[in-house]
mmCIF file of C-alpha atoms and ligand atoms in Angstrom:
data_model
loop_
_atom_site.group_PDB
_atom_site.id
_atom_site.type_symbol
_atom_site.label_atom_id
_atom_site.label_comp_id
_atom_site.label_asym_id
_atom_site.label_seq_id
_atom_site.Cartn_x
_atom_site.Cartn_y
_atom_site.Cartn_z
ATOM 1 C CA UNK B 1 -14.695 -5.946 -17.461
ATOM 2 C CA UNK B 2 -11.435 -4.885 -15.888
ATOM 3 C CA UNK B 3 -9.850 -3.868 -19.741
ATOM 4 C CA UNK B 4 -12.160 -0.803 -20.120
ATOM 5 C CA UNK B 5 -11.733 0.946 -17.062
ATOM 6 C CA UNK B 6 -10.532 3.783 -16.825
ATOM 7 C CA UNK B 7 -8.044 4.735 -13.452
ATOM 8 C CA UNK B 8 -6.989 8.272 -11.997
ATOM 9 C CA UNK B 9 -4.444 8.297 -9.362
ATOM 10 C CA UNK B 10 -4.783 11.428 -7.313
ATOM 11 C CA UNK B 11 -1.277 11.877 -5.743
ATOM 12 C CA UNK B 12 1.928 10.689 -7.923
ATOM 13 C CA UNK B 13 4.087 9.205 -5.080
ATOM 14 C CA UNK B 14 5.929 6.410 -3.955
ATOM 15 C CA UNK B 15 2.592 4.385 -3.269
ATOM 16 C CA UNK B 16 1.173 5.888 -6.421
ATOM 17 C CA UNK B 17 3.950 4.852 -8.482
ATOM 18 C CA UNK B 18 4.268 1.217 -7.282
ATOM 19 C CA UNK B 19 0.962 0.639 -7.969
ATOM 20 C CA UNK B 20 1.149 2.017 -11.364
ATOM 21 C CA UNK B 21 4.018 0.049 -11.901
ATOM 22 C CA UNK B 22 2.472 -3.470 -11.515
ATOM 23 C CA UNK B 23 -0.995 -2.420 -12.985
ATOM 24 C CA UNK B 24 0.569 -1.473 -16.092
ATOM 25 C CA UNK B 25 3.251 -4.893 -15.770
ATOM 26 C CA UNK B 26 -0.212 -7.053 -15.503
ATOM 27 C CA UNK B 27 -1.207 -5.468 -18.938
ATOM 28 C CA UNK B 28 -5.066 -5.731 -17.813
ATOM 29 C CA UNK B 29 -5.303 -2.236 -18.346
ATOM 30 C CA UNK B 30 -4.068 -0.392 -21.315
ATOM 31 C CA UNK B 31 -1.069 2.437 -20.331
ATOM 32 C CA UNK B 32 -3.062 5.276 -21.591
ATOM 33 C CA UNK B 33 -6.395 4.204 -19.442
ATOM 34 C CA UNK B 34 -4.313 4.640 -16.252
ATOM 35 C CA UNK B 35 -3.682 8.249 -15.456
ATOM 36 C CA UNK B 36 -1.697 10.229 -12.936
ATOM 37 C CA UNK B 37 -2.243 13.196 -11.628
ATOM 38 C CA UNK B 38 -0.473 15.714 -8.628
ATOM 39 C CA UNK B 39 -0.846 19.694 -7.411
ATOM 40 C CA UNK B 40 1.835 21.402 -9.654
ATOM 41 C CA UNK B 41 4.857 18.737 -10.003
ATOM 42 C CA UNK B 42 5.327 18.627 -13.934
ATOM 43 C CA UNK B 43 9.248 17.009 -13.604
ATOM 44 C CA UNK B 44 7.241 14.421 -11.554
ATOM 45 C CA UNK B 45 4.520 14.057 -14.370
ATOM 46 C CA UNK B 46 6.901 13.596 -16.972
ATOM 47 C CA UNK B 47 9.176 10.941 -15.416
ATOM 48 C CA UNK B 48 5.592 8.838 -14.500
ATOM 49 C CA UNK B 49 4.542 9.372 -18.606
ATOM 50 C CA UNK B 50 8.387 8.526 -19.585
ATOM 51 C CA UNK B 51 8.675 5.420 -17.229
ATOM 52 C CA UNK B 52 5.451 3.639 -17.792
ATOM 53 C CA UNK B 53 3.737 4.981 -20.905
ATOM 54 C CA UNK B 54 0.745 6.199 -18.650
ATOM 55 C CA UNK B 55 -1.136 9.630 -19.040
ATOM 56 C CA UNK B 56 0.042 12.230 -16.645
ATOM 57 C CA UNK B 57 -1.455 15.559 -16.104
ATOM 58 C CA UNK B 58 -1.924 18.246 -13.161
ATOM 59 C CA UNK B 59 -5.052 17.380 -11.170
ATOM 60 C CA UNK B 60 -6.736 20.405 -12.650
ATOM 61 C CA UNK B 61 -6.276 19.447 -16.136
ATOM 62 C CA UNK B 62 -7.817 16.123 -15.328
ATOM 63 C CA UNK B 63 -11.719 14.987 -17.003
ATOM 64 C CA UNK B 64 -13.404 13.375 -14.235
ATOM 65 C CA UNK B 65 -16.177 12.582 -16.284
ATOM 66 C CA UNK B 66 -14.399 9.822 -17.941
ATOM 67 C CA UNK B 67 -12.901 8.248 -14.720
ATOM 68 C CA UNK B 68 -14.008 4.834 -13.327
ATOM 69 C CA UNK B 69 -11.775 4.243 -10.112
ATOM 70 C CA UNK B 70 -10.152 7.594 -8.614
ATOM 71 C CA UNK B 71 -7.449 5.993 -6.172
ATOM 72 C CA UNK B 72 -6.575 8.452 -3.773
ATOM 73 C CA UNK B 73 -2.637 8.753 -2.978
ATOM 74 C CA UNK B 74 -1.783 11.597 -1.232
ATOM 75 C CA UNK B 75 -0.925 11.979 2.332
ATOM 76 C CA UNK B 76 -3.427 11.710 5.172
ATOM 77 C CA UNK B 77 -2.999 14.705 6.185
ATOM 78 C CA UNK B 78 -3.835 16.536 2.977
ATOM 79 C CA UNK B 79 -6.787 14.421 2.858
ATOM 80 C CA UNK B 80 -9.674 16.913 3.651
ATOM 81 C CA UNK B 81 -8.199 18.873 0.724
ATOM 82 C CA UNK B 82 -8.262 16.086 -1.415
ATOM 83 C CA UNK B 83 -12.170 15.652 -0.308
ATOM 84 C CA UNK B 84 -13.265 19.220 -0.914
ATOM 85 C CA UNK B 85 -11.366 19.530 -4.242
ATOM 86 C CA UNK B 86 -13.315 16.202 -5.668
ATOM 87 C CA UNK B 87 -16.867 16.854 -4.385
ATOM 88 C CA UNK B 88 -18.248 18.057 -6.642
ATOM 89 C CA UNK B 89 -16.158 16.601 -9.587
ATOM 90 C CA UNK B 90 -17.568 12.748 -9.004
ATOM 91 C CA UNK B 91 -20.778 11.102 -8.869
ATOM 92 C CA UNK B 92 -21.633 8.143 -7.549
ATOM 93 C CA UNK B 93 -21.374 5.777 -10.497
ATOM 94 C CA UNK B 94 -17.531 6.176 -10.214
ATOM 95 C CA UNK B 95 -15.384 4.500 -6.943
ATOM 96 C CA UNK B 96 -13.324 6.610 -4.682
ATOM 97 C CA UNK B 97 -10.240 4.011 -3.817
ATOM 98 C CA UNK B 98 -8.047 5.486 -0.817
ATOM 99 C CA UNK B 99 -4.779 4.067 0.141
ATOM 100 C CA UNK B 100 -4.450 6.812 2.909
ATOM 101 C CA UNK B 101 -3.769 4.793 6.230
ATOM 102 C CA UNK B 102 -6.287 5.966 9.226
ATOM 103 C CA UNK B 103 -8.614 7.738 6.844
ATOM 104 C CA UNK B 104 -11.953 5.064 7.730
ATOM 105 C CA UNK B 105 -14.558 5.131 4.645
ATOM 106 C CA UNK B 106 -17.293 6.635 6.760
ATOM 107 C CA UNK B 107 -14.595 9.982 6.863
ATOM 108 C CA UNK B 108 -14.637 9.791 2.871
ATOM 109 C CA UNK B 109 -18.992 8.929 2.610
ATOM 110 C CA UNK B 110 -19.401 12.055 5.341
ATOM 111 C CA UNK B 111 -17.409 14.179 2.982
ATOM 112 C CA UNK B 112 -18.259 13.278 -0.326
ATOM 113 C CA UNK B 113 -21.805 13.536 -1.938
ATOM 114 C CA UNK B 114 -24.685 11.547 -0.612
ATOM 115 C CA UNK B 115 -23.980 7.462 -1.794
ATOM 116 C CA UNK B 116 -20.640 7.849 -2.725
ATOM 117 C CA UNK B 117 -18.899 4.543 -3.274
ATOM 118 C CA UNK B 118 -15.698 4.425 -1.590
ATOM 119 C CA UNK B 119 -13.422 1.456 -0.783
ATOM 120 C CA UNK B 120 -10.446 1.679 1.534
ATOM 121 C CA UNK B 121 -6.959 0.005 0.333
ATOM 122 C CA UNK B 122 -3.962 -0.913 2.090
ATOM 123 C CA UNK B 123 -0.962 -1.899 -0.360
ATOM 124 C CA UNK B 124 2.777 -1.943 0.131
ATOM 125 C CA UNK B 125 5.369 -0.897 -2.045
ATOM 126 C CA UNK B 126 6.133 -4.355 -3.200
ATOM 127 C CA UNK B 127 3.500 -3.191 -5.689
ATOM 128 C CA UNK B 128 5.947 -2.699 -7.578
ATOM 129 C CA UNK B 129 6.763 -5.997 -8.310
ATOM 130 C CA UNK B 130 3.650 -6.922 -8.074
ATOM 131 C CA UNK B 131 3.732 -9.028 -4.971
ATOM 132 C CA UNK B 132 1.558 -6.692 -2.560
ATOM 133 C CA UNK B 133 -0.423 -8.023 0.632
ATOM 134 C CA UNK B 134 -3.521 -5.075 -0.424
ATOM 135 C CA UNK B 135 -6.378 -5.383 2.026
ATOM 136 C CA UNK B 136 -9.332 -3.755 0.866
ATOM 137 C CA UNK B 137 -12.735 -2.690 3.228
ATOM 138 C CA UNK B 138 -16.093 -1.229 0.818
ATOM 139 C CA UNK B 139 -17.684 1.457 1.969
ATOM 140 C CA UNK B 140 -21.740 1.121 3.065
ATOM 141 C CA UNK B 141 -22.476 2.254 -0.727
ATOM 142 C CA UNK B 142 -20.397 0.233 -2.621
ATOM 143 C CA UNK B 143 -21.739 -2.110 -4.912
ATOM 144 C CA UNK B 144 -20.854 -5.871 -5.206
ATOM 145 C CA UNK B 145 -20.018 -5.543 -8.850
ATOM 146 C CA UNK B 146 -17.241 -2.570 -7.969
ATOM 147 C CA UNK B 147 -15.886 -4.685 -5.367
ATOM 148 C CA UNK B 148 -15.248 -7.109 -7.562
ATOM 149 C CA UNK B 149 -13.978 -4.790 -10.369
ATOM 150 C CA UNK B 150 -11.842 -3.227 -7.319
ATOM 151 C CA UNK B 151 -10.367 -6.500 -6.709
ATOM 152 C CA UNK B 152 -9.738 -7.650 -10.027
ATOM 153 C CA UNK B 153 -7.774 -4.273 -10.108
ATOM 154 C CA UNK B 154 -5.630 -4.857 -7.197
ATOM 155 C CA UNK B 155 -5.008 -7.825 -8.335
ATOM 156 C CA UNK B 156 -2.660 -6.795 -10.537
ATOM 157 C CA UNK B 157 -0.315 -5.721 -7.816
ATOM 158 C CA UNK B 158 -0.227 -8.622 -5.587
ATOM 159 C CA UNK B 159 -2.518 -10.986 -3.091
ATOM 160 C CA UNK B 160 -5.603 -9.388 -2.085
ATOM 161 C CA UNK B 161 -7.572 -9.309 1.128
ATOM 162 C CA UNK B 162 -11.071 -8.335 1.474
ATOM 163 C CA UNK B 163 -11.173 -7.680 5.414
ATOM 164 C CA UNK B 164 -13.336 -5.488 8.005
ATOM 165 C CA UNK B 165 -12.366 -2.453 8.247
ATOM 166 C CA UNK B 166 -12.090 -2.737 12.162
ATOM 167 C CA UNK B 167 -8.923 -4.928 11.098
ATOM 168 C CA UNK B 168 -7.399 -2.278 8.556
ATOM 169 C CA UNK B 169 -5.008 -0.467 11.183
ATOM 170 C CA UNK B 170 -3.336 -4.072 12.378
ATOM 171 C CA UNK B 171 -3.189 -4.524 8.647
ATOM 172 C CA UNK B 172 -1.494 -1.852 8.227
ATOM 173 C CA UNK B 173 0.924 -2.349 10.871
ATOM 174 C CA UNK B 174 1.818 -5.790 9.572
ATOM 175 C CA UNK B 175 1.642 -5.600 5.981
ATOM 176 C CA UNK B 176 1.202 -1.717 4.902
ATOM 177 C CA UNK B 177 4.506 -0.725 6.848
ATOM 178 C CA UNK B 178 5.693 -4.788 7.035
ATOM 179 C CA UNK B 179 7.815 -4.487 4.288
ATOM 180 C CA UNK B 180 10.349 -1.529 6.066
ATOM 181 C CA UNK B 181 10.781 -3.973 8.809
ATOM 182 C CA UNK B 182 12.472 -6.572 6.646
ATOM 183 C CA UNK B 183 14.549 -3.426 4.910
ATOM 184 C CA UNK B 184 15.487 -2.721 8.348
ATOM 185 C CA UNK B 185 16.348 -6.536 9.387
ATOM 186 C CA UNK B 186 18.806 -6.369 6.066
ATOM 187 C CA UNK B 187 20.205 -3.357 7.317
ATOM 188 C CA UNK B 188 21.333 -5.162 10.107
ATOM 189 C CA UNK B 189 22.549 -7.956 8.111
ATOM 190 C CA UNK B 190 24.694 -6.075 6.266
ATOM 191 C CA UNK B 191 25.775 -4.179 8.999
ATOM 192 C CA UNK B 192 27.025 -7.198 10.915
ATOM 193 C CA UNK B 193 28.439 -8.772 7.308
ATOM 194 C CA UNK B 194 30.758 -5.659 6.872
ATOM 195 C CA UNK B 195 31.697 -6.310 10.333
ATOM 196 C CA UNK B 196 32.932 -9.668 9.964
ATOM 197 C CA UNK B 197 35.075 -8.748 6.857
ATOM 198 C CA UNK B 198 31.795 -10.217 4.547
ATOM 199 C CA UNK B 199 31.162 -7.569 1.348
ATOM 200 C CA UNK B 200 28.040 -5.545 1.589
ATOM 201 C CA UNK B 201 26.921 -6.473 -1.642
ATOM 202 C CA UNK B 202 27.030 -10.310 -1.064
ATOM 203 C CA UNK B 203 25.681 -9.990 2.473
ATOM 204 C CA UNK B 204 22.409 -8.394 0.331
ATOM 205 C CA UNK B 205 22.325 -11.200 -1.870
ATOM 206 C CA UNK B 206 22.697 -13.749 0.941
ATOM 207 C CA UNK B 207 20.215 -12.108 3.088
ATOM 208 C CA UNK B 208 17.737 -11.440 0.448
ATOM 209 C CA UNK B 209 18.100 -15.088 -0.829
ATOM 210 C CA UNK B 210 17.747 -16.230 2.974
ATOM 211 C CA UNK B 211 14.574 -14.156 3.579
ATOM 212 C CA UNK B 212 12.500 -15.255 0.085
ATOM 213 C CA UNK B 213 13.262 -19.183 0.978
ATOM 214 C CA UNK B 214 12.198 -18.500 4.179
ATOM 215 C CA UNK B 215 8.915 -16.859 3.041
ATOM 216 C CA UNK B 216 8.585 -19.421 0.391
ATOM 217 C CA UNK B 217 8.448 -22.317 2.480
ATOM 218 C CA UNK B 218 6.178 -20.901 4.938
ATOM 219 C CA UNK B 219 3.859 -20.178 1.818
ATOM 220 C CA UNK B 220 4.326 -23.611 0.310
ATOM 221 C CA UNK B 221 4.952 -26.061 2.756
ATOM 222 C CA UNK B 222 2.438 -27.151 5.450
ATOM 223 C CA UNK B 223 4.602 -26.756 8.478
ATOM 224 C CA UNK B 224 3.928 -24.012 10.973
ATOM 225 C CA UNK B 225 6.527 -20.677 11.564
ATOM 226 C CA UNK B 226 7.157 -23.100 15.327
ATOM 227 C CA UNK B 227 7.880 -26.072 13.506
ATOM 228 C CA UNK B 228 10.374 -24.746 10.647
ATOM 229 C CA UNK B 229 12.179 -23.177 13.105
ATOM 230 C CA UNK B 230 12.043 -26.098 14.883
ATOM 231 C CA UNK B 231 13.662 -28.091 12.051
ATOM 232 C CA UNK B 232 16.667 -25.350 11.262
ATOM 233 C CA UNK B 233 17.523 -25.665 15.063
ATOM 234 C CA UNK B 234 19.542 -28.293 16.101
ATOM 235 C CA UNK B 235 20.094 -29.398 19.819
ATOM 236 C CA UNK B 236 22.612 -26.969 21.039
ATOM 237 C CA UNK B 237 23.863 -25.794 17.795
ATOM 238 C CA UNK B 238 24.520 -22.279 16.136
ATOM 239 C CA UNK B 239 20.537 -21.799 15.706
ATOM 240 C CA UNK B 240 19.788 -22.152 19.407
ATOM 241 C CA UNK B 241 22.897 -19.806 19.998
ATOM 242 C CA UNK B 242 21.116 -16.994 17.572
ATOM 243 C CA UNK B 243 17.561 -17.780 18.749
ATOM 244 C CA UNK B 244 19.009 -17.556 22.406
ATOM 245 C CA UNK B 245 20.395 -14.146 21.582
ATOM 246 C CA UNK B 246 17.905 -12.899 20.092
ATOM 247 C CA UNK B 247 15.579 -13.681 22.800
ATOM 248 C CA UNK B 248 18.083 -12.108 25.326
ATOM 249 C CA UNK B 249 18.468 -9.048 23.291
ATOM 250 C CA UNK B 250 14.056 -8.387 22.614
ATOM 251 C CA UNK B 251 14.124 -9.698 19.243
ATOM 252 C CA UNK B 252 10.273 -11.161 19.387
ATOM 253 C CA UNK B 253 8.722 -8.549 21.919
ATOM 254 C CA UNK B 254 10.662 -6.026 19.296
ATOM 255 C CA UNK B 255 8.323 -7.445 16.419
ATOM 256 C CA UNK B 256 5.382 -7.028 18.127
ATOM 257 C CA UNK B 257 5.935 -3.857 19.463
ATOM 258 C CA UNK B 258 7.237 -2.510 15.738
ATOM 259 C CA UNK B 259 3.898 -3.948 14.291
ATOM 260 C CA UNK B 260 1.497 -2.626 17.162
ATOM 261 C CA UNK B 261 3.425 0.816 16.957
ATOM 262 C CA UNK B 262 1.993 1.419 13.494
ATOM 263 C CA UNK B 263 -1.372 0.153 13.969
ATOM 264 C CA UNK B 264 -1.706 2.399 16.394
ATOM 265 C CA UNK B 265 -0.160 5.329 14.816
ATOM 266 C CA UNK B 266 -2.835 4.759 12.003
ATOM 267 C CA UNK B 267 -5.834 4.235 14.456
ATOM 268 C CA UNK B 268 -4.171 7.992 15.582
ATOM 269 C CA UNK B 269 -4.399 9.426 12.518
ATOM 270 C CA UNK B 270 -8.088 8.302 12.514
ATOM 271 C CA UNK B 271 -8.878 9.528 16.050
ATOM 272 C CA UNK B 272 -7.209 13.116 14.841
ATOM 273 C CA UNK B 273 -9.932 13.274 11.851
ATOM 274 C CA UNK B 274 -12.758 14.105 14.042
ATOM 275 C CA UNK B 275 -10.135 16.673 16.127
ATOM 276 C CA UNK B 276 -9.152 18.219 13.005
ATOM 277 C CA UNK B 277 -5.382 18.287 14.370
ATOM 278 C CA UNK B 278 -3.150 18.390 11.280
ATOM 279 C CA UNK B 279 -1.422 14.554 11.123
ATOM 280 C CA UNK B 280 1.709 14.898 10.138
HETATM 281 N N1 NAI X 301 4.692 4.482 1.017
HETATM 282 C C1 NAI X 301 4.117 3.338 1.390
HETATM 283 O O1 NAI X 301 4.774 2.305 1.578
HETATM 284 C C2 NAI X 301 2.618 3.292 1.594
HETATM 285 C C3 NAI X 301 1.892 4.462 1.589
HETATM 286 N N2 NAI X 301 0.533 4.398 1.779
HETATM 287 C C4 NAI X 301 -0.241 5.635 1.786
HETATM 288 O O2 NAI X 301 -0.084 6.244 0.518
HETATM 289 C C5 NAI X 301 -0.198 7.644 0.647
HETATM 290 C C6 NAI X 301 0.929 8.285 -0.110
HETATM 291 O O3 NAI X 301 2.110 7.866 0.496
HETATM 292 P P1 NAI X 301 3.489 8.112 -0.288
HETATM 293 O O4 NAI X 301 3.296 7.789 -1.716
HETATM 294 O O5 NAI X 301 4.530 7.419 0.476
HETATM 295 O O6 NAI X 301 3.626 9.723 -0.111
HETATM 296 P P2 NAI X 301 4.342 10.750 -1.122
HETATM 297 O O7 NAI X 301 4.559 12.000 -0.345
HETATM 298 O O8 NAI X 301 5.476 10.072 -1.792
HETATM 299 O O9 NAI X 301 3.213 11.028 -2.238
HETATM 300 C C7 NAI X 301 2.079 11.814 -1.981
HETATM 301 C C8 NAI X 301 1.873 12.683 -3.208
HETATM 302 O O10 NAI X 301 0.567 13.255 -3.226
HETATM 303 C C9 NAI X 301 0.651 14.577 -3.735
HETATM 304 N N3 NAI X 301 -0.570 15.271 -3.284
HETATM 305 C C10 NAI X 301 -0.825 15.818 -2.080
HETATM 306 N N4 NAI X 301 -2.078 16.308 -2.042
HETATM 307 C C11 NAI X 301 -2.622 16.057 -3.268
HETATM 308 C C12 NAI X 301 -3.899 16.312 -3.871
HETATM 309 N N5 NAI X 301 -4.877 16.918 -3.168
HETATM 310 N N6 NAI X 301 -4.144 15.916 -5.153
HETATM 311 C C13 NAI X 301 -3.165 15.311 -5.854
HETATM 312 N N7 NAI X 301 -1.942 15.032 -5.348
HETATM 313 C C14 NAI X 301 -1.678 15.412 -4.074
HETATM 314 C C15 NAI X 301 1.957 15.090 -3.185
HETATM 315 O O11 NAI X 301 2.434 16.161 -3.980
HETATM 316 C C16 NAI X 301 2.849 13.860 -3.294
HETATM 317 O O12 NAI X 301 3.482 13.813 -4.556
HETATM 318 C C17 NAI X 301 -0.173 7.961 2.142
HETATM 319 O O13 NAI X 301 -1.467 8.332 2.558
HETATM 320 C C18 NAI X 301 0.209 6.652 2.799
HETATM 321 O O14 NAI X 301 -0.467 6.475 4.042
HETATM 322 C C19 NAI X 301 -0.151 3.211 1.931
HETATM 323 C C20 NAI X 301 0.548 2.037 1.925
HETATM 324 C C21 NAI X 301 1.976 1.988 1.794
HETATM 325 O O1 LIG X 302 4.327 4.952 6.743
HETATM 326 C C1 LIG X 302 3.156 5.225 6.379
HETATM 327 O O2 LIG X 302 2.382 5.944 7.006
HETATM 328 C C2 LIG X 302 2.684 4.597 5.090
HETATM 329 C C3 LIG X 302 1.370 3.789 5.301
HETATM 330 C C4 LIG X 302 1.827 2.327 5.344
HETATM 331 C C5 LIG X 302 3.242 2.360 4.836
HETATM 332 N N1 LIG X 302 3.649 3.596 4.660
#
């Protein structure tokens, strides 16, 4: 049962916080069940325990014995850290959840005890509103019934997706780091508003509005991405003028090449593990 478990996040940062934000929104898990911990950063602590009611603590202070899920939320590169500091602190009754992009699960089983479940997680900071895309890949050790507790947990923070692993770095690149692409899109929308004498502020509204019917009707209606775009474009009118320029100007090969650009980045950061080179 989801209620009584018990959740550590190791690493108190954006990622951290957004999921902690919609796991304690969902109200599965009681506040003081879901606990945060960092190296040294006791402003940090305080704001977490302030803003959601959660238990915050230094990662030293921390009783691992009582922990069901650890979710790891530091940054890859302080992951081998991270390993070494844990070892010997978990057993393998108790999950080890990374949201680390590149770090594989085999990386976590070769340097964790013998069996250790481990499941790797890809959210986005739409956690926060609890409208993540979260993939999730088990490790070889990880038990059906921890899966499913895994899910139920991620749950809380949006759609879930239980994929192969082999698939977590295009994952990543389309829904991990997906959401900065549509901040970045907006930037330009507002950018172009101002331009045209059109107030920030409204542009934001207008663009935000534009982008969540968009997403909406590709979510609800049957029609393809071709075909709605089909249907907003009439025969020589202002939509075949923007599609036109956006052609011109890259607009579709930039998409891909945004999206590949961070898969591969994280398949990098995996390819560095077994280098030891320091990602950044
Ligand atoms: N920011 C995002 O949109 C997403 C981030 N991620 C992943 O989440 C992880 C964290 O990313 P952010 O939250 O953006 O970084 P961040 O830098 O905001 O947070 C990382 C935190 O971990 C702490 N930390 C470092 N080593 C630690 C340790 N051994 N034990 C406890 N705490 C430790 C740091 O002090 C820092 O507060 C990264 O691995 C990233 O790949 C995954 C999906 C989306
Ligand atoms: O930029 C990053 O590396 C992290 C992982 C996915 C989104 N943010």
């Amino acid at each position: 049962m989801i209620s009584n478990q018990k959740v550590a996040f190791l690493g108190a940062g954006s990622m951290a916080e957004a999921m902690i934000s919609g796991i304690v929104e969902a109200e599965l898990i009681p506040a003081e069940q879901i606990i945060a911990t960092n190296k040294s950063n006791e402003e940090r602590l305080q704001q977490l325990r302030n803003k959601y009611g959660i238990r915050a603590m230094k990662r030293e202070e921390l009783d691992f014995s009582s922990v069901d899920f650890f979710i790891l939320a530091m940054k890859p590169k302080d992951i081998d850290e991270a390993l070494s500091s844990i070892k010997d602190k978990v057993t393998k009754e108790q999950v080890i959840l990374s949201v680390l992009a590149g770090i594989p699960t085999s990386y976590m089983e070769e340097n964790l005890n013998e069996d250790q479940q481990v499941i790797r997680v890809m959210p986005n900071t739409s956690s926060m509103l609890r409208e993540s895309a979260t993939a999730l890949s088990p490790g070889k050790h990880t038990s059906m019934d921890k899966v499913i507790l895994a899910k139920k947990l991620l749950a809380c923070i949006g759609e879930v997706y239980v994929i192969e692993e082999d698939k977590m770095d295009i994952f990543t690149g389309i829904a991990g780091s997906g959401p900065a692409y549509f901040y970045y899109l907006m930037e330009h929308i507002e950018k172009t508003a101002k331009e045209a004498g059109l107030d920030e502020e409204i542009a934001r509204q207008i663009g935000s509005q534009t982008i969540l019917g968009a997403a909406k009707m590709m979510m609800e209606q049957e029609d393809t991405p071709a075909d709605l775009r089909k249907k907003v474009t009439s025969p020589n009118g202002t939509t075949a003028a923007g599609l036109a320029a956006l052609e011109k100007h890259g607009g579709g090969e930039a998409i891909s090449e945004a999206i590949k650009g961070a898969a591969q980045r994280s398949e990098e950061i995996s390819a560095n593990l077994n280098k030891k080179i320091v990602t950044q």
